[in-house]
Amino acid sequence: MKKILFCLLFFVAGVSYAQNKYALKVKELLLLNNPQIALTSKLLFVAKEVGANDQLKKEIQRTSKVYEVAKLDGGKKGLVSVVIVKDLQEELMLKKEGLQNVFFIRASELQDIKEEGSLPILFNSENSIIAESIPSHELFSTINNLITR
């Protein structure tokens, strides 16, 4: 019985570590490209393939603006939103369409790391997954439920 519990604990620890590697790599790239950004005690929202989804773009913009410095469960100092883009052209197009308060990372910079979970995904300040596969119409309400009073 003890062996089974030990193996189960080892497996769970391994899975949670694997999930953390993706968030850590995104944070590392954010700090490399934007040294002025403060990531401690912040939630991390990551999305990709945003270009064709107008509703997702609007929700990311709205959520990023409202919760940028809000006290949230799992991120006491707010939210950082990241959009993974294919290239500079897509990044410029999204900026031109009004996507503000969002950081961009190129997909080529994340090639060496396995994507854990399904994007869009939300990580807490300890790099654990809070929510994944968030539908665009539920993004704002998902983060709104994390408000601490």
PDB file of C-alpha atoms in Angstrom:
ATOM      1  CA  MET A   1       0.000   0.000   0.000  1.00  0.00           C
ATOM      2  CA  LYS A   2       2.818   2.387   0.879  1.00  0.00           C
ATOM      3  CA  LYS A   3       4.524   1.662  -2.437  1.00  0.00           C
ATOM      4  CA  ILE A   4       1.367   2.544  -4.348  1.00  0.00           C
ATOM      5  CA  LEU A   5       0.962   5.819  -2.453  1.00  0.00           C
ATOM      6  CA  PHE A   6       4.624   6.655  -2.954  1.00  0.00           C
ATOM      7  CA  CYS A   7       4.395   5.953  -6.696  1.00  0.00           C
ATOM      8  CA  LEU A   8       1.222   8.015  -6.958  1.00  0.00           C
ATOM      9  CA  LEU A   9       2.840  10.919  -5.095  1.00  0.00           C
ATOM     10  CA  PHE A  10       5.917  10.693  -7.323  1.00  0.00           C
ATOM     11  CA  PHE A  11       3.736  10.702 -10.470  1.00  0.00           C
ATOM     12  CA  VAL A  12       1.686  13.702  -9.306  1.00  0.00           C
ATOM     13  CA  ALA A  13       4.843  15.624  -8.407  1.00  0.00           C
ATOM     14  CA  GLY A  14       6.301  14.854 -11.831  1.00  0.00           C
ATOM     15  CA  VAL A  15       3.164  15.981 -13.644  1.00  0.00           C
ATOM     16  CA  SER A  16       2.955  19.232 -11.681  1.00  0.00           C
ATOM     17  CA  TYR A  17       6.631  19.933 -12.410  1.00  0.00           C
ATOM     18  CA  ALA A  18       6.041  19.368 -16.117  1.00  0.00           C
ATOM     19  CA  GLN A  19       3.147  21.811 -16.037  1.00  0.00           C
ATOM     20  CA  ASN A  20       5.346  24.389 -14.363  1.00  0.00           C
ATOM     21  CA  LYS A  21       8.032  24.264 -17.063  1.00  0.00           C
ATOM     22  CA  TYR A  22       5.806  25.937 -19.651  1.00  0.00           C
ATOM     23  CA  ALA A  23       4.886  28.837 -17.342  1.00  0.00           C
ATOM     24  CA  LEU A  24       8.512  29.221 -16.295  1.00  0.00           C
ATOM     25  CA  LYS A  25       9.663  29.415 -19.917  1.00  0.00           C
ATOM     26  CA  VAL A  26       6.990  32.016 -20.752  1.00  0.00           C
ATOM     27  CA  LYS A  27       8.018  34.099 -17.734  1.00  0.00           C
ATOM     28  CA  GLU A  28      11.688  33.766 -18.654  1.00  0.00           C
ATOM     29  CA  LEU A  29      10.974  35.038 -22.184  1.00  0.00           C
ATOM     30  CA  LEU A  30       8.838  37.877 -20.826  1.00  0.00           C
ATOM     31  CA  LEU A  31      11.638  39.051 -18.557  1.00  0.00           C
ATOM     32  CA  LEU A  32      14.188  38.696 -21.338  1.00  0.00           C
ATOM     33  CA  ASN A  33      12.134  40.802 -23.760  1.00  0.00           C
ATOM     34  CA  ASN A  34      10.644  43.192 -21.156  1.00  0.00           C
ATOM     35  CA  PRO A  35      13.040  43.616 -18.197  1.00  0.00           C
ATOM     36  CA  GLN A  36      10.816  46.321 -16.640  1.00  0.00           C
ATOM     37  CA  ILE A  37       7.914  43.918 -16.048  1.00  0.00           C
ATOM     38  CA  ALA A  38       7.235  42.675 -12.510  1.00  0.00           C
ATOM     39  CA  LEU A  39       5.970  39.081 -12.493  1.00  0.00           C
ATOM     40  CA  THR A  40       6.087  38.279  -8.795  1.00  0.00           C
ATOM     41  CA  SER A  41       2.695  37.603  -7.232  1.00  0.00           C
ATOM     42  CA  LYS A  42       0.874  37.908 -10.565  1.00  0.00           C
ATOM     43  CA  LEU A  43      -1.376  35.583 -12.480  1.00  0.00           C
ATOM     44  CA  LEU A  44      -0.197  34.649 -15.957  1.00  0.00           C
ATOM     45  CA  PHE A  45      -2.711  34.305 -18.776  1.00  0.00           C
ATOM     46  CA  VAL A  46      -1.431  32.725 -22.000  1.00  0.00           C
ATOM     47  CA  ALA A  47      -3.314  32.449 -25.292  1.00  0.00           C
ATOM     48  CA  LYS A  48      -2.414  31.737 -28.894  1.00  0.00           C
ATOM     49  CA  GLU A  49      -4.085  31.751 -32.295  1.00  0.00           C
ATOM     50  CA  VAL A  50      -5.981  34.879 -31.306  1.00  0.00           C
ATOM     51  CA  GLY A  51      -5.986  36.576 -34.721  1.00  0.00           C
ATOM     52  CA  ALA A  52      -9.160  35.025 -36.145  1.00  0.00           C
ATOM     53  CA  ASN A  53     -11.196  35.145 -32.930  1.00  0.00           C
ATOM     54  CA  ASP A  54     -12.579  38.667 -32.484  1.00  0.00           C
ATOM     55  CA  GLN A  55     -14.441  37.781 -29.294  1.00  0.00           C
ATOM     56  CA  LEU A  56     -11.273  36.383 -27.699  1.00  0.00           C
ATOM     57  CA  LYS A  57      -9.344  39.541 -28.646  1.00  0.00           C
ATOM     58  CA  LYS A  58     -12.008  41.732 -27.027  1.00  0.00           C
ATOM     59  CA  GLU A  59     -12.074  39.602 -23.878  1.00  0.00           C
ATOM     60  CA  ILE A  60      -8.274  39.570 -23.581  1.00  0.00           C
ATOM     61  CA  GLN A  61      -8.184  43.349 -23.951  1.00  0.00           C
ATOM     62  CA  ARG A  62     -10.975  43.877 -21.422  1.00  0.00           C
ATOM     63  CA  THR A  63      -9.555  41.388 -18.928  1.00  0.00           C
ATOM     64  CA  SER A  64      -5.989  42.690 -19.231  1.00  0.00           C
ATOM     65  CA  LYS A  65      -7.070  46.261 -18.627  1.00  0.00           C
ATOM     66  CA  VAL A  66      -9.427  45.577 -15.699  1.00  0.00           C
ATOM     67  CA  TYR A  67      -7.331  43.026 -13.793  1.00  0.00           C
ATOM     68  CA  GLU A  68      -3.837  44.347 -14.509  1.00  0.00           C
ATOM     69  CA  VAL A  69      -3.352  45.426 -10.871  1.00  0.00           C
ATOM     70  CA  ALA A  70      -6.303  43.722  -9.127  1.00  0.00           C
ATOM     71  CA  LYS A  71      -5.959  41.585  -6.017  1.00  0.00           C
ATOM     72  CA  LEU A  72      -6.673  38.066  -7.247  1.00  0.00           C
ATOM     73  CA  ASP A  73      -6.554  34.659  -5.625  1.00  0.00           C
ATOM     74  CA  GLY A  74      -3.251  33.158  -6.755  1.00  0.00           C
ATOM     75  CA  GLY A  75      -1.865  36.525  -7.856  1.00  0.00           C
ATOM     76  CA  LYS A  76      -2.115  39.303  -5.296  1.00  0.00           C
ATOM     77  CA  LYS A  77      -0.652  41.930  -7.618  1.00  0.00           C
ATOM     78  CA  GLY A  78      -2.789  41.408 -10.703  1.00  0.00           C
ATOM     79  CA  LEU A  79      -2.619  39.755 -14.085  1.00  0.00           C
ATOM     80  CA  VAL A  80      -0.126  39.600 -16.935  1.00  0.00           C
ATOM     81  CA  SER A  81      -1.550  38.606 -20.324  1.00  0.00           C
ATOM     82  CA  VAL A  82       0.580  36.963 -22.992  1.00  0.00           C
ATOM     83  CA  VAL A  83      -0.355  36.162 -26.569  1.00  0.00           C
ATOM     84  CA  ILE A  84       1.773  33.719 -28.520  1.00  0.00           C
ATOM     85  CA  VAL A  85       2.115  34.830 -32.141  1.00  0.00           C
ATOM     86  CA  LYS A  86       3.593  33.188 -35.235  1.00  0.00           C
ATOM     87  CA  ASP A  87       5.663  36.151 -36.353  1.00  0.00           C
ATOM     88  CA  LEU A  88       6.168  39.899 -36.174  1.00  0.00           C
ATOM     89  CA  GLN A  89       3.479  40.494 -38.787  1.00  0.00           C
ATOM     90  CA  GLU A  90       0.805  38.867 -36.605  1.00  0.00           C
ATOM     91  CA  GLU A  91       2.006  40.823 -33.574  1.00  0.00           C
ATOM     92  CA  LEU A  92       1.774  44.124 -35.451  1.00  0.00           C
ATOM     93  CA  MET A  93      -1.673  43.215 -36.780  1.00  0.00           C
ATOM     94  CA  LEU A  94      -2.970  42.478 -33.265  1.00  0.00           C
ATOM     95  CA  LYS A  95      -1.517  45.726 -31.934  1.00  0.00           C
ATOM     96  CA  LYS A  96      -3.088  47.639 -34.803  1.00  0.00           C
ATOM     97  CA  GLU A  97      -6.453  46.021 -34.010  1.00  0.00           C
ATOM     98  CA  GLY A  98      -6.219  47.479 -30.517  1.00  0.00           C
ATOM     99  CA  LEU A  99      -4.790  44.702 -28.351  1.00  0.00           C
ATOM    100  CA  GLN A 100      -3.153  46.727 -25.548  1.00  0.00           C
ATOM    101  CA  ASN A 101      -1.792  45.797 -22.088  1.00  0.00           C
ATOM    102  CA  VAL A 102      -0.680  42.478 -23.579  1.00  0.00           C
ATOM    103  CA  PHE A 103       2.793  41.029 -24.093  1.00  0.00           C
ATOM    104  CA  PHE A 104       3.685  39.023 -27.170  1.00  0.00           C
ATOM    105  CA  ILE A 105       5.972  36.007 -27.508  1.00  0.00           C
ATOM    106  CA  ARG A 106       6.812  34.329 -30.799  1.00  0.00           C
ATOM    107  CA  ALA A 107       5.931  30.647 -31.098  1.00  0.00           C
ATOM    108  CA  SER A 108       9.438  29.896 -32.372  1.00  0.00           C
ATOM    109  CA  GLU A 109      10.827  30.890 -28.958  1.00  0.00           C
ATOM    110  CA  LEU A 110       8.732  28.161 -27.293  1.00  0.00           C
ATOM    111  CA  GLN A 111       9.559  25.325 -29.693  1.00  0.00           C
ATOM    112  CA  ASP A 112      11.838  23.509 -27.270  1.00  0.00           C
ATOM    113  CA  ILE A 113       9.219  23.287 -24.509  1.00  0.00           C
ATOM    114  CA  LYS A 114       6.168  21.063 -24.528  1.00  0.00           C
ATOM    115  CA  GLU A 115       2.877  22.892 -24.189  1.00  0.00           C
ATOM    116  CA  GLU A 116       1.160  21.565 -21.069  1.00  0.00           C
ATOM    117  CA  GLY A 117      -2.576  21.933 -20.841  1.00  0.00           C
ATOM    118  CA  SER A 118      -4.813  23.524 -23.431  1.00  0.00           C
ATOM    119  CA  LEU A 119      -4.550  27.189 -24.295  1.00  0.00           C
ATOM    120  CA  PRO A 120      -5.908  29.658 -23.321  1.00  0.00           C
ATOM    121  CA  ILE A 121      -4.529  28.833 -19.925  1.00  0.00           C
ATOM    122  CA  LEU A 122      -4.240  30.651 -16.597  1.00  0.00           C
ATOM    123  CA  PHE A 123      -1.330  30.097 -14.167  1.00  0.00           C
ATOM    124  CA  ASN A 124      -1.088  31.322 -10.586  1.00  0.00           C
ATOM    125  CA  SER A 125       2.018  33.021  -9.197  1.00  0.00           C
ATOM    126  CA  GLU A 126       3.465  29.601  -8.275  1.00  0.00           C
ATOM    127  CA  ASN A 127       3.146  28.505 -11.930  1.00  0.00           C
ATOM    128  CA  SER A 128       0.373  25.989 -11.306  1.00  0.00           C
ATOM    129  CA  ILE A 129      -2.558  25.765 -13.682  1.00  0.00           C
ATOM    130  CA  ILE A 130      -5.719  27.450 -12.383  1.00  0.00           C
ATOM    131  CA  ALA A 131      -7.829  27.090 -15.519  1.00  0.00           C
ATOM    132  CA  GLU A 132      -7.276  25.812 -19.043  1.00  0.00           C
ATOM    133  CA  SER A 133      -9.209  25.681 -22.304  1.00  0.00           C
ATOM    134  CA  ILE A 134     -11.034  28.817 -21.228  1.00  0.00           C
ATOM    135  CA  PRO A 135     -13.798  29.660 -23.703  1.00  0.00           C
ATOM    136  CA  SER A 136     -13.547  33.252 -24.931  1.00  0.00           C
ATOM    137  CA  HIS A 137     -16.960  34.205 -23.545  1.00  0.00           C
ATOM    138  CA  GLU A 138     -15.942  32.956 -20.058  1.00  0.00           C
ATOM    139  CA  LEU A 139     -12.501  34.567 -19.766  1.00  0.00           C
ATOM    140  CA  PHE A 140     -13.605  37.703 -17.908  1.00  0.00           C
ATOM    141  CA  SER A 141     -15.905  35.809 -15.533  1.00  0.00           C
ATOM    142  CA  THR A 142     -13.258  33.145 -14.827  1.00  0.00           C
ATOM    143  CA  ILE A 143     -10.803  35.781 -13.625  1.00  0.00           C
ATOM    144  CA  ASN A 144     -13.558  37.783 -11.936  1.00  0.00           C
ATOM    145  CA  ASN A 145     -14.235  34.735  -9.722  1.00  0.00           C
ATOM    146  CA  LEU A 146     -10.644  35.018  -8.429  1.00  0.00           C
ATOM    147  CA  ILE A 147     -11.126  38.476  -6.903  1.00  0.00           C
ATOM    148  CA  THR A 148     -10.170  38.589  -3.226  1.00  0.00           C
ATOM    149  CA  ARG A 149     -11.888  41.035  -0.957  1.00  0.00           C
TER     150      ARG A 149
END
